[in-house]
Coordinates of C-alpha atoms in Angstrom, one line a residue:
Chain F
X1 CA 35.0 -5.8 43.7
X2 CA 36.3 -6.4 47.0
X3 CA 40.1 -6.5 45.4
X4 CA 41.2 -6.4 41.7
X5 CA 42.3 -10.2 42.0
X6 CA 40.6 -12.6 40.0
X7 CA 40.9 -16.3 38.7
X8 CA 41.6 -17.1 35.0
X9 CA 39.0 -19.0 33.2
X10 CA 40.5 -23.1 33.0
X11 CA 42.5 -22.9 35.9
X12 CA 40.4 -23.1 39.3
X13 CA 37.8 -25.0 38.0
X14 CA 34.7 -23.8 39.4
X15 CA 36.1 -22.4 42.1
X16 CA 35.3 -25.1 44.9
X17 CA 38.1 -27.5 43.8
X18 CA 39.9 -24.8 45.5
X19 CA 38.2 -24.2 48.5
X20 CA 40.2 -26.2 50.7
X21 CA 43.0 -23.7 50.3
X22 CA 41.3 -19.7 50.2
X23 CA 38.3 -18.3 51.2
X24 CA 36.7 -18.1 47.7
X25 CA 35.1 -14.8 49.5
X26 CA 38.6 -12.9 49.6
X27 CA 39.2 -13.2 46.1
X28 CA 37.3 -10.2 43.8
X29 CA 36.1 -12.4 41.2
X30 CA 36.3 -16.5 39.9
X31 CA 36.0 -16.9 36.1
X32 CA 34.9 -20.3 35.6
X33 CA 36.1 -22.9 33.3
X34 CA 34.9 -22.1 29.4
X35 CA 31.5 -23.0 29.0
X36 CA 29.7 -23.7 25.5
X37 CA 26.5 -24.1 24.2
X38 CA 27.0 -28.2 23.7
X39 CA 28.8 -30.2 25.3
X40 CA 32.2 -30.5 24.5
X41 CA 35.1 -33.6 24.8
X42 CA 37.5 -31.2 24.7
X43 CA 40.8 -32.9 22.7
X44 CA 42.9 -36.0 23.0
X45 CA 45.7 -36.8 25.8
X46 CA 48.0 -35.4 25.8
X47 CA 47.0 -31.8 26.4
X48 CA 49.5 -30.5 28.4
X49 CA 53.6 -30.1 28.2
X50 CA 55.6 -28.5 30.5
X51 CA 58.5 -25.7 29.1
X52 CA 61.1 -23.2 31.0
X53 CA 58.9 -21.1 33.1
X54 CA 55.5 -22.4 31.9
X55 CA 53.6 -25.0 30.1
X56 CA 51.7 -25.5 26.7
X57 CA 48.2 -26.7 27.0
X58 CA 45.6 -27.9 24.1
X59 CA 42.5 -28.9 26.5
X60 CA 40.3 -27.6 24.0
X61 CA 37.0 -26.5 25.8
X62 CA 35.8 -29.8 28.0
X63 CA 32.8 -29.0 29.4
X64 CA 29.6 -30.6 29.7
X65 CA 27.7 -27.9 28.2
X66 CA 25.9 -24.8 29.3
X67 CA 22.7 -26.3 30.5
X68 CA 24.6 -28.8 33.1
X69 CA 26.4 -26.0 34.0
X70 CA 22.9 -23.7 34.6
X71 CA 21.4 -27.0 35.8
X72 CA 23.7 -28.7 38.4
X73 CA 26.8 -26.3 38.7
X74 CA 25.3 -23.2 39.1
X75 CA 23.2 -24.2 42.6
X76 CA 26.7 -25.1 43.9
X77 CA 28.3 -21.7 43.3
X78 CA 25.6 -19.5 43.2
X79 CA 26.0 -18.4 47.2
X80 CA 29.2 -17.8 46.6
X81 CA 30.0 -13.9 47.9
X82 CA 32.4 -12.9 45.1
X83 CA 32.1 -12.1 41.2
X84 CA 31.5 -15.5 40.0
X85 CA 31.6 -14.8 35.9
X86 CA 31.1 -17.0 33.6
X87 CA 33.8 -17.9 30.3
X88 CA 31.7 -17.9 27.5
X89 CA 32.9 -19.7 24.1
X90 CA 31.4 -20.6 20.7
X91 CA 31.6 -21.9 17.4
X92 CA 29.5 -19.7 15.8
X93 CA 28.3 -16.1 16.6
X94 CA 25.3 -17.3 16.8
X95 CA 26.0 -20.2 19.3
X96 CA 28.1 -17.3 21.7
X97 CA 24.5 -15.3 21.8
X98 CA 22.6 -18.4 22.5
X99 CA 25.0 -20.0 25.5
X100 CA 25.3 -15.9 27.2
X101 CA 21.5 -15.4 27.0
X102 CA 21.3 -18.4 29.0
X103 CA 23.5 -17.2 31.6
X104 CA 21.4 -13.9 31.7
X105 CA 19.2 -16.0 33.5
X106 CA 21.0 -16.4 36.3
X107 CA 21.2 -13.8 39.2
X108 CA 23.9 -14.1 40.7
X109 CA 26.2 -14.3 37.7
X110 CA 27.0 -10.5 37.4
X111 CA 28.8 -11.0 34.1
X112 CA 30.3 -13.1 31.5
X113 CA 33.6 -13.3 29.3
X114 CA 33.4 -14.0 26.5
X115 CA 36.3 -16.3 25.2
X116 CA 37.0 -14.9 21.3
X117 CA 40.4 -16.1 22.2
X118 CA 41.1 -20.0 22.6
X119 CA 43.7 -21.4 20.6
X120 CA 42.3 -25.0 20.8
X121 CA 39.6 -25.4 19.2
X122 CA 39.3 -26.0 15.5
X123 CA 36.2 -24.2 14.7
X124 CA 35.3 -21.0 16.1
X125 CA 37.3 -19.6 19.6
X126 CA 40.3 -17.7 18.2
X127 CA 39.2 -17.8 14.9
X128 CA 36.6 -15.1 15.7
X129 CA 39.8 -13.1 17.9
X130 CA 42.6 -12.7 15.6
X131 CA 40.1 -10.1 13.0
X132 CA 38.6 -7.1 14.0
X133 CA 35.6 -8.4 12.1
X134 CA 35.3 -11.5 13.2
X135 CA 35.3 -10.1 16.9
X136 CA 32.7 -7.4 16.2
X137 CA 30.7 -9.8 15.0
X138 CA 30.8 -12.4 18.1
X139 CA 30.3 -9.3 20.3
X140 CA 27.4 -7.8 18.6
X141 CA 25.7 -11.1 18.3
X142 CA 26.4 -11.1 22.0
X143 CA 25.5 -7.9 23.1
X144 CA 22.1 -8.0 21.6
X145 CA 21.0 -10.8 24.5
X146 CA 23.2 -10.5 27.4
X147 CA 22.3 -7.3 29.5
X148 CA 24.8 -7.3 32.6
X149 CA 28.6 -6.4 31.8
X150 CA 30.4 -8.1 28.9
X151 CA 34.2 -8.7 29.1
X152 CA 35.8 -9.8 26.4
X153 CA 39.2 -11.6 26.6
X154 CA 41.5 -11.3 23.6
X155 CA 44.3 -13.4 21.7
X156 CA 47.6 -11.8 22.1
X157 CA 48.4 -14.1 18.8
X158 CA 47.9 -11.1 16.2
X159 CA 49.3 -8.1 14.3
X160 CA 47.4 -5.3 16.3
X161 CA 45.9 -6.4 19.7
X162 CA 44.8 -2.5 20.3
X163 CA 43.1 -3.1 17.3
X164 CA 41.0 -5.9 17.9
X165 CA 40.1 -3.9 21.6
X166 CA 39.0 -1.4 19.6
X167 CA 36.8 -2.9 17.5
X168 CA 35.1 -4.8 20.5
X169 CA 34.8 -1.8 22.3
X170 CA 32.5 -0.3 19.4
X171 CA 30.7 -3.1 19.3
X172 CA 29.7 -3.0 22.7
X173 CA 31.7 -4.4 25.1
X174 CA 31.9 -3.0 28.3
X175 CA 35.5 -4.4 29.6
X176 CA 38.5 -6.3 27.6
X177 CA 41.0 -9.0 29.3
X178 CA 44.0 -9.6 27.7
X179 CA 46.2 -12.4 27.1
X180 CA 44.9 -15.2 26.5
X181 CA 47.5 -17.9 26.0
X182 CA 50.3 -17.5 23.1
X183 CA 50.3 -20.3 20.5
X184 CA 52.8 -22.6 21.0
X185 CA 54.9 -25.6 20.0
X186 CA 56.6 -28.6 21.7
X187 CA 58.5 -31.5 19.9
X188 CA 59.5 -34.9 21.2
X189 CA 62.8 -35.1 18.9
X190 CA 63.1 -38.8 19.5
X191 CA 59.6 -39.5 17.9
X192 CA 60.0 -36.6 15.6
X193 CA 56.5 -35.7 16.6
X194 CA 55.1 -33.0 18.7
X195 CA 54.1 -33.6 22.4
X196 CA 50.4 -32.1 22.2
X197 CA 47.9 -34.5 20.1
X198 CA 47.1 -31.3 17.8
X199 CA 50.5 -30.2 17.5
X200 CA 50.1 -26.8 19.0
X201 CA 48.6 -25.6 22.5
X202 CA 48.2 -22.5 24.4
X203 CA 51.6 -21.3 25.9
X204 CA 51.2 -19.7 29.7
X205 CA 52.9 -18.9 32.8
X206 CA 55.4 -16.8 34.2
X207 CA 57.4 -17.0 30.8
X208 CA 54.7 -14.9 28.8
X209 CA 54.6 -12.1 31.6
X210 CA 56.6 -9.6 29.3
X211 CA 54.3 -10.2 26.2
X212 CA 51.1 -9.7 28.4
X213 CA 52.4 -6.5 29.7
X214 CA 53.2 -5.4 27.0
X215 CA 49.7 -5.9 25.2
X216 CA 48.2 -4.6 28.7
X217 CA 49.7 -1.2 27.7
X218 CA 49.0 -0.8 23.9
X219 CA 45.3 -1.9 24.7
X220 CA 44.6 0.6 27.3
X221 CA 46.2 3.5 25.8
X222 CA 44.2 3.0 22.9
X223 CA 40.7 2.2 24.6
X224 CA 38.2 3.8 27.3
X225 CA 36.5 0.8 28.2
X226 CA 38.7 -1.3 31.4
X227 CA 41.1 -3.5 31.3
X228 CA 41.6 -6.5 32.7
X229 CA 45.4 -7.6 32.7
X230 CA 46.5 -11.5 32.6
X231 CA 49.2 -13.4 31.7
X232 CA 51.8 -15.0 33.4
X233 CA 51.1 -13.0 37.2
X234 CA 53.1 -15.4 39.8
X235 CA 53.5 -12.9 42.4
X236 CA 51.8 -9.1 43.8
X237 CA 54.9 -7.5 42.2
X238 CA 54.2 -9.2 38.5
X239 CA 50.4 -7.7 39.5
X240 CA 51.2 -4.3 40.0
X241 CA 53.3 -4.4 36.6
X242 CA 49.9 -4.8 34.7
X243 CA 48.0 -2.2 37.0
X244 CA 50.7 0.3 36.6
X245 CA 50.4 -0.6 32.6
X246 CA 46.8 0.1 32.6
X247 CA 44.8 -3.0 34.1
X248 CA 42.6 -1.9 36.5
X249 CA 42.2 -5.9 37.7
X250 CA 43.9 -8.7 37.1
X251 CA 43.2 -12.1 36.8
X252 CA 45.4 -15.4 38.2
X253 CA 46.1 -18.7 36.1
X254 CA 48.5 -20.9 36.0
X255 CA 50.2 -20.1 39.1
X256 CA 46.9 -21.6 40.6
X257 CA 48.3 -24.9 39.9
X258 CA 52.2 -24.1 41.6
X259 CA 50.7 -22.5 44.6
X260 CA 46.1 -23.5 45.2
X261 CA 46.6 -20.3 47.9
X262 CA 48.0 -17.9 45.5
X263 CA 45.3 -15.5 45.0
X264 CA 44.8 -14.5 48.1
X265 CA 48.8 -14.4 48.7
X266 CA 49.0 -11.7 46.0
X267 CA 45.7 -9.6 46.4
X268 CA 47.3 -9.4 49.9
X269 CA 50.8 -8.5 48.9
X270 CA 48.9 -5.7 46.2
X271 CA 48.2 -3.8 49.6
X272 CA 51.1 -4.0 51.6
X273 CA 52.6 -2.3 48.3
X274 CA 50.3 0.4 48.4
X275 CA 49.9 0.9 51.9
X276 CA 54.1 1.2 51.3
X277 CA 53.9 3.5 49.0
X278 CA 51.1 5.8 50.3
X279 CA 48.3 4.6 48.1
X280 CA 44.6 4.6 49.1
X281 CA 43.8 2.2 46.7
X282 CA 44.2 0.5 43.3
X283 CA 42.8 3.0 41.6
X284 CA 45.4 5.4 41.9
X285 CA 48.3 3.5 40.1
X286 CA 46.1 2.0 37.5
X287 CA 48.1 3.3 34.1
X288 CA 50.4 5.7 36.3
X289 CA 53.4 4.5 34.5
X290 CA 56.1 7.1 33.8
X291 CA 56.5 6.3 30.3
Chain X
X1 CA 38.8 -35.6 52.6
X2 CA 40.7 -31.8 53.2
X3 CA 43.8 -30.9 51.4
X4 CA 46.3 -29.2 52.2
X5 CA 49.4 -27.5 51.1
X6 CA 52.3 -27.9 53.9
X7 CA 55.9 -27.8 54.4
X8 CA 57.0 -31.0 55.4
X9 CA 60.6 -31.9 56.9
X10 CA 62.9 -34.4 55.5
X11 CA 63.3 -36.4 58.4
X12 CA 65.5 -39.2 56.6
X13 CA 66.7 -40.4 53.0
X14 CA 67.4 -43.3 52.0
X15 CA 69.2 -44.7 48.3
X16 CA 67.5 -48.4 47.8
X17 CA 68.8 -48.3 44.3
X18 CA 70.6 -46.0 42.3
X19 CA 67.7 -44.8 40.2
X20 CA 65.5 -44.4 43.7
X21 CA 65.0 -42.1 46.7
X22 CA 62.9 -42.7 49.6
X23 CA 62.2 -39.5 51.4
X24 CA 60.3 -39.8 54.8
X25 CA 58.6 -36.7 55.5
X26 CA 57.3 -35.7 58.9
X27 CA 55.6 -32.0 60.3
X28 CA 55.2 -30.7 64.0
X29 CA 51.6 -31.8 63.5
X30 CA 50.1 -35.1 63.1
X31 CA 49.5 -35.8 59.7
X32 CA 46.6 -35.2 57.5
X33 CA 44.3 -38.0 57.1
X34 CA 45.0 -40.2 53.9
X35 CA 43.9 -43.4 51.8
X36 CA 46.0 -46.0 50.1
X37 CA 46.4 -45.1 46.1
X38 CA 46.4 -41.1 46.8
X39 CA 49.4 -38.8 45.9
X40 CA 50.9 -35.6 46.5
X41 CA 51.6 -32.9 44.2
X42 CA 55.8 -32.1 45.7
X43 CA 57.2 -28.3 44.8
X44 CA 60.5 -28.8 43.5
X45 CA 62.5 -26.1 44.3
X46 CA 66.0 -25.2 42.5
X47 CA 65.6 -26.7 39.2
X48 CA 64.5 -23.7 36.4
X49 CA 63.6 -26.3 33.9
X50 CA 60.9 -27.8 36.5
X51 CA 57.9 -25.2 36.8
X52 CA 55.3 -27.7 37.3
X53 CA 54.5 -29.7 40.9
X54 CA 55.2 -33.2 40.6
X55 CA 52.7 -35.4 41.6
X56 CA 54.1 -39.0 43.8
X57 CA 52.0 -41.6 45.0
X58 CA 52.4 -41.9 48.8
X59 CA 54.4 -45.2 49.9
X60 CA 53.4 -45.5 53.2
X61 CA 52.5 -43.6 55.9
X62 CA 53.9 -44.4 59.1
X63 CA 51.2 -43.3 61.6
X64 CA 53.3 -43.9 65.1
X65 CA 56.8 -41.5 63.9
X66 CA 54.3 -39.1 61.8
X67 CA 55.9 -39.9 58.6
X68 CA 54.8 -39.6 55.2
X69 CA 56.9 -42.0 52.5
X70 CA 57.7 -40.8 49.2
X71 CA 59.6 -43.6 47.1
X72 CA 61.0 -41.4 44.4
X73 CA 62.2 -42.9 40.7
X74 CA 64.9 -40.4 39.2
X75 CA 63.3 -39.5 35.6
X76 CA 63.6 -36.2 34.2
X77 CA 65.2 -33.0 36.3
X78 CA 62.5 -32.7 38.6
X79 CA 62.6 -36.1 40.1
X80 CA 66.7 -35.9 40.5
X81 CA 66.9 -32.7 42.1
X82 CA 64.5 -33.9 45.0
X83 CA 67.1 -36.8 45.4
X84 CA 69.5 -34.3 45.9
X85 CA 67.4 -33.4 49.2
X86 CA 69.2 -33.6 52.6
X87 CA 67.7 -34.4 56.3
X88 CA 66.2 -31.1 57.5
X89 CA 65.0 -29.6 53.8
X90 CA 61.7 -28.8 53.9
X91 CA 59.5 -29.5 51.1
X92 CA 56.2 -28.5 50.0
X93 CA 53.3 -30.5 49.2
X94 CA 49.9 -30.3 48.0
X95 CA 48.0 -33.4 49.4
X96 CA 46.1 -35.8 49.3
X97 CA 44.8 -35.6 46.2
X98 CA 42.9 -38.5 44.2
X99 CA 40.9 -41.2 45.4
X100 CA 42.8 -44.1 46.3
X101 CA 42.6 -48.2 45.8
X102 CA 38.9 -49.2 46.9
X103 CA 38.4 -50.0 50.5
X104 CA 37.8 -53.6 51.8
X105 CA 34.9 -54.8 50.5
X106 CA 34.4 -57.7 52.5
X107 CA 35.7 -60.0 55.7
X108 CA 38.5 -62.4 54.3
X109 CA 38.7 -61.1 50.7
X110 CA 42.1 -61.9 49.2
X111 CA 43.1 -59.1 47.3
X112 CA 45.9 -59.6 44.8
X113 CA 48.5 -56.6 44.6
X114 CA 50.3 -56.3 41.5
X115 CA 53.1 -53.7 41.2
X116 CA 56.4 -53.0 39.0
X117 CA 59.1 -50.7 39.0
X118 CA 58.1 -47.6 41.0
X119 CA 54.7 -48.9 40.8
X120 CA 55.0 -50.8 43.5
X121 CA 55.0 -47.9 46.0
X122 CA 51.3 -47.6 47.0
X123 CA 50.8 -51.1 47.3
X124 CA 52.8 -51.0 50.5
X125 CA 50.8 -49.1 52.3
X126 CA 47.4 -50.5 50.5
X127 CA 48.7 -54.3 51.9
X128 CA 49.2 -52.9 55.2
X129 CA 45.4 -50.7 55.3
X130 CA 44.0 -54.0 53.9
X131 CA 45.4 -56.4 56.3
X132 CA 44.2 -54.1 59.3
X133 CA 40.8 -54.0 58.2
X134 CA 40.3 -58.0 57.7
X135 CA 41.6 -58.3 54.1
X136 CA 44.0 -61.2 52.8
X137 CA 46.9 -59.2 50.4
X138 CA 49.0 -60.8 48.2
X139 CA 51.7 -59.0 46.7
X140 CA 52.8 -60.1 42.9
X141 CA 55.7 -57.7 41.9
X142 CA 57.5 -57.7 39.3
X143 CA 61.2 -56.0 38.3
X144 CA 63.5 -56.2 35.4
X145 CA 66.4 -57.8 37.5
X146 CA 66.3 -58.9 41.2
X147 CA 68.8 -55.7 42.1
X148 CA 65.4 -53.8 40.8
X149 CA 63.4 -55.1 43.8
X150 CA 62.8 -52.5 45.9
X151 CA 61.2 -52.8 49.9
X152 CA 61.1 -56.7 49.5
X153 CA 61.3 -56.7 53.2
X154 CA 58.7 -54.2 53.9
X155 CA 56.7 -56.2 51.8
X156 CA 57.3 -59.1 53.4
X157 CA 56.4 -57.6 56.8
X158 CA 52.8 -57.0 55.3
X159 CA 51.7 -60.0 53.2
X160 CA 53.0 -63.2 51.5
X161 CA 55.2 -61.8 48.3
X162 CA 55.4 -63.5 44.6
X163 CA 58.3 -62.3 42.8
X164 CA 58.8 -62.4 39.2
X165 CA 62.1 -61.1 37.3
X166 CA 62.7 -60.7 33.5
X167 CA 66.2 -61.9 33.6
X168 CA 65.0 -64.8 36.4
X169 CA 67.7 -63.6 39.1
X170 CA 64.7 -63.3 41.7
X171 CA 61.5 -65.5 41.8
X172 CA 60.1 -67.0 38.9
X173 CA 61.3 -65.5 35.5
X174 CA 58.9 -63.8 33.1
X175 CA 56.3 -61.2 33.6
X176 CA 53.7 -60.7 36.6
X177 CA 51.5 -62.4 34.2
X178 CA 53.2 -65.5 33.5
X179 CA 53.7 -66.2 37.5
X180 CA 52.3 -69.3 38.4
X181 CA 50.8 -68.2 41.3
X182 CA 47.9 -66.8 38.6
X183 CA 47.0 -71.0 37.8
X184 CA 46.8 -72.0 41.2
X185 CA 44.8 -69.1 43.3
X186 CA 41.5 -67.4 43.1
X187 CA 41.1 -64.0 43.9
X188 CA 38.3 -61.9 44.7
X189 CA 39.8 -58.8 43.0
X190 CA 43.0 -57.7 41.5
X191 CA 44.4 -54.0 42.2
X192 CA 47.7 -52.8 39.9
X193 CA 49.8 -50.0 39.8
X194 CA 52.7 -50.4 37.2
X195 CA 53.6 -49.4 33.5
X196 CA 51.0 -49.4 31.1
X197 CA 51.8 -52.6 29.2
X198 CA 51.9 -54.4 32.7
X199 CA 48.4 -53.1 33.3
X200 CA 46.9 -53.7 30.4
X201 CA 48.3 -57.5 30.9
X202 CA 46.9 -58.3 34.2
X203 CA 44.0 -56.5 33.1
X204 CA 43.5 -59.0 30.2
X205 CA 43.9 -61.9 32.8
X206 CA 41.2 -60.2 35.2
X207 CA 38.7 -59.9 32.4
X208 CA 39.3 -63.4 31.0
X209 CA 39.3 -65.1 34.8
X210 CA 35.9 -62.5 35.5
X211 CA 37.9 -61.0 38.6
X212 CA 37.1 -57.4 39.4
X213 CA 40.1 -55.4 38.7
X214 CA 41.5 -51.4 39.3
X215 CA 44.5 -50.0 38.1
X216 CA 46.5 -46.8 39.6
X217 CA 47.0 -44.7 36.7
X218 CA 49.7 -41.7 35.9
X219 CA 48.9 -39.5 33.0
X220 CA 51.0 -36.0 33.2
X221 CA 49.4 -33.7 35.2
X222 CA 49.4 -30.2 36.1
X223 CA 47.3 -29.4 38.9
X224 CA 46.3 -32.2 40.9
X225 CA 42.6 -30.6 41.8
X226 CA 40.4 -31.6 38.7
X227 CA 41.0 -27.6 37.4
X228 CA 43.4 -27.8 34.3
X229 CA 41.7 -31.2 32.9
X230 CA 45.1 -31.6 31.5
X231 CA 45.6 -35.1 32.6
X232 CA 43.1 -36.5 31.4
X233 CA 41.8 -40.8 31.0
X234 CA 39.1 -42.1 28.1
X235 CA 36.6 -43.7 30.2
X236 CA 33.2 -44.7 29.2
X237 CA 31.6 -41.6 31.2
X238 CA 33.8 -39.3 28.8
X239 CA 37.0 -38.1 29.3
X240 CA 37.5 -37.5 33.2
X241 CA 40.5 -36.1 35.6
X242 CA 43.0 -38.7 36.5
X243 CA 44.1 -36.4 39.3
X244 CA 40.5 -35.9 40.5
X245 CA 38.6 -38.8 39.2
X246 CA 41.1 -41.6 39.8
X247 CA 44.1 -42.2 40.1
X248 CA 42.7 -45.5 40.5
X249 CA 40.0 -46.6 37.9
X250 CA 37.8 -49.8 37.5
X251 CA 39.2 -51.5 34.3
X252 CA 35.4 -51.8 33.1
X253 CA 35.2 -47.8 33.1
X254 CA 38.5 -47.4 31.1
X255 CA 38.0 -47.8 27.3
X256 CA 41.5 -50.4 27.1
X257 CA 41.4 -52.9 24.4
X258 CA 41.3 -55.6 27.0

């Protein structure tokens, strides 16, 4: 990886809706939108409410399925000289090993995360996330097909996150990201109904910083495998939060929307910090928290 | 068409109504280029309860002062703290975004315009891109109260204007739809941007008088790019971006009981 700034799966697209603003090639890696087996309509309008410092969104997986994605998205990315990964999600741990085998196939994806994680979706997605069983299982099923690295992105919506890192670690993943979005809540009090048409969406942005951080550092004091840090990360300085918590790369979301230049902004601002502080290079803060 | 994320100047500001603001933008640099019907997504600074852009049709762009026309209605936070902008603020945009109202189709067409409320601020500079290139506009606007007309004489400037009003202070009184221009005139296609009930009524009329018709939509948004998928319309292609697909949709691709 050329820096340890990447985007968060759902909010750059495929990375070309962006490329008016960066150079998709100074970014270390694009995660593309969530990608399932079938294609998927995602949920009703409205998906998205804005809160204090962040929003709440219930999109629920639209995408036109992995084979238009292989078929006609791929070409358009493929050339691309960065990590373009691929977001993997499922319904069934079956349909999670069918849709990453497929992405196997192609070259230049160098890996895939797989989404046990999304709080959208009625069957499967966080369902899978919030056991250590249930997570094992996805991951095994997974493992079994898909041959390049395996990230796997995690719900911060349970008891024991460093558990459920744990028990995807054993089962073979090579890598864990962490936060996905925090379930959520918004109501209209003059309708006495909630904004979101299912009720509850995925809360994100600068107002669930503290959380991710915090799950950052339990995960990666309890794991060997590394550790990918999101949640929240507006600016370099929230970045080198997660790196000093024990993210060796982070990944951008919903500041993509405030600012379309932002990832380049703070993978830049990452090494005026270190070349402040006498540091050769990420490396040497990740988990160098005085704690 | 290349987007951009600038800081523009407030060059002036302007109150045509106590829920409006028209702010008229301007850079060092000529403007981006930009069609009729797109938007901006605007930064609003100074208001911790607004994290999100906000995204604001452009009114008119005024090529010869290198001005850029946002007509503003004050809704929620967001909206009222960029009416509290002075000359000389800059503010940052992300633009232009969308596709815009379809480009003249052919010599002579008369195209009818139908706006209300804050609506009616891309049809202004629509009129004025349609009359350059060989079109005939027609403005129908409509307005709860005559006080609620906004840039009648900018209008005016552009294209013949019908007026309706609910309370009948201004024009005929009623609803764009009951105007009686609608009996007289044929049009070769219809192009709205309004609320929702107002759309969905000279949408009915399009279908029944088999006039080709588009309408400017605003779902909430959060990006602006086609990335979240937040703001998204039912059309009969699925459910697609209104920030990226439209903002301006073809009534027979929307699923509207019409």
């Amino acid at each position: 990886m050329k820096n340890p700034v990447m985007t968060a799966s759902g909010t750059f697209g495929y990375g070309v809706e962006f490329a008016d603003f960066v150079n998709l090639e100074d970014i270390g890696g694009v995660i593309v939108k969530g990608t399932t087996l079938l294609p998927r309509e995602g949920n009703d309008y409205p998906r998205m409410v804005e809160t204090a410092s962040g929003m709440l969104n219930c999109v629920g997986l639209q995408n036109k399925g992995v084979d238009y994605f292989c078929e006609h998205i791929y070409p358009e990315i493929k050339d691309i000289r960065t990590n373009m990964i691929v977001n993997v999600s499922g319904s069934s741990p079956e349909d999670y090993a069918e849709c990453a085998a497929r992405v196997n196939e192609l070259a230049n994806i160098p890996a895939i995360e797989l989404n046990i994680s999304c709080p959208n979706v009625k069957q499967g997605g966080m369902a899978f996330g919030v056991t250590t069983e249930g997570a094992a299982a996805v991951v095994k099923a997974v493992r079994e097909v898909y041959k390049k690295p395996l990230i796997v992105k995690l719900s911060p919506n349970v008891t024991s996150i460093a558990d459920i890192a744990l028990a995807v670690q054993d089962a073979g993943a090579d890598a864990v990201s962490l936060i996905n979005t925090l379930m959520g809540m918004v109501i209209d009090i003059e309708k006495r109904k909630p904004v979101l048409s299912i009720a509850t969406g995925g809360m994100s942005g600068p107002a669930v910083k503290p959380v991710a951080v915090r799950c950052v550092w339990q995960v990666a004091k309890a794991v060997d495998i590394p550790v990918v840090g999101l949640g929240g990360i507006m600016t370099a300085h929230d970045a080198i939060e997660f790196l000093l918590a024990g993210a060796s790369a982070i990944e951008i979301g919903t500041a993509n929307f405030i600012d379309p230049a932002v990832t380049v902004k703070v993978a830049n601002g990452i090494n005026e910090w270190l070349d402040q502080h006498g540091c050769k290079s990420v490396s040497e803060i990740v988990g160098q928290l005085n704690a | 068409m290349k987007k951009y994320v600038k800081d523009l100047t407030v060059k002036t500001v302007e109150y045509p109504h106590e829920l409006y603001v028209l702010l008229k933008l301007t850079d060092t640099e000529p403007l981006p280029e930009s069609f009729p019907g797109q938007f901006v997504e605007v930064k609003v600074e100074g208001s911790p309860q607004t994290f999100l852009r906000r995204p604001i049709s452009i009114n008119y762009v005024d090529r010869e002062n290198n001005e850029l026309w946002l007509l503003i209605k004050k809704v929620g936070e967001g909206t009222h703290q960029l009416a509290q902008l002075k000359v000389g603020d800059t503010l940052n945009l992300v633009f232009p975004l969308g596709n815009g109202f379809s480009p003249v189709r052919k010599q002579g067409e008369k195209v009818l315009l139908v706006g209300g409320g804050v609506g009616v601020a891309p049809l202004l500079d629509y009129g004025k891109y349609l009359k350059e290139h060989g079109a005939q506009p027609v403005f129908l606007l409509g307005a709860r109260s005559k006080s609620d007309l906004l840039e009648q004489n900018l209008f005016k400037a552009v294209a013949p204007v019908y007026v309706t009003t609910e309370d009948g202070s201004e024009g005929e009184k009623g609803f764009v739809t009951q105007h009686t221009l609608l009996n007289k005139e044929k049009f070769d296609r219809i192009s709205v941007c309004g609320p929702k009930p107002m759309m969905v009524s000279v949408a009915r009329y399009a279908k029944a008088t088999n006039t080709p018709c588009e309408v400017s939509l605003e779902n909430m948004m959060a990006c602006g790019l086609g990335a979240c998928l937040c703001c998204v319309e039912k059309t009969v292609k699925g459910n697609v971006c209104v920030c990226k697909d439209g903002p301006v949709f073809d009534i027979n691709d929307l699923t509207w009981e019409v």
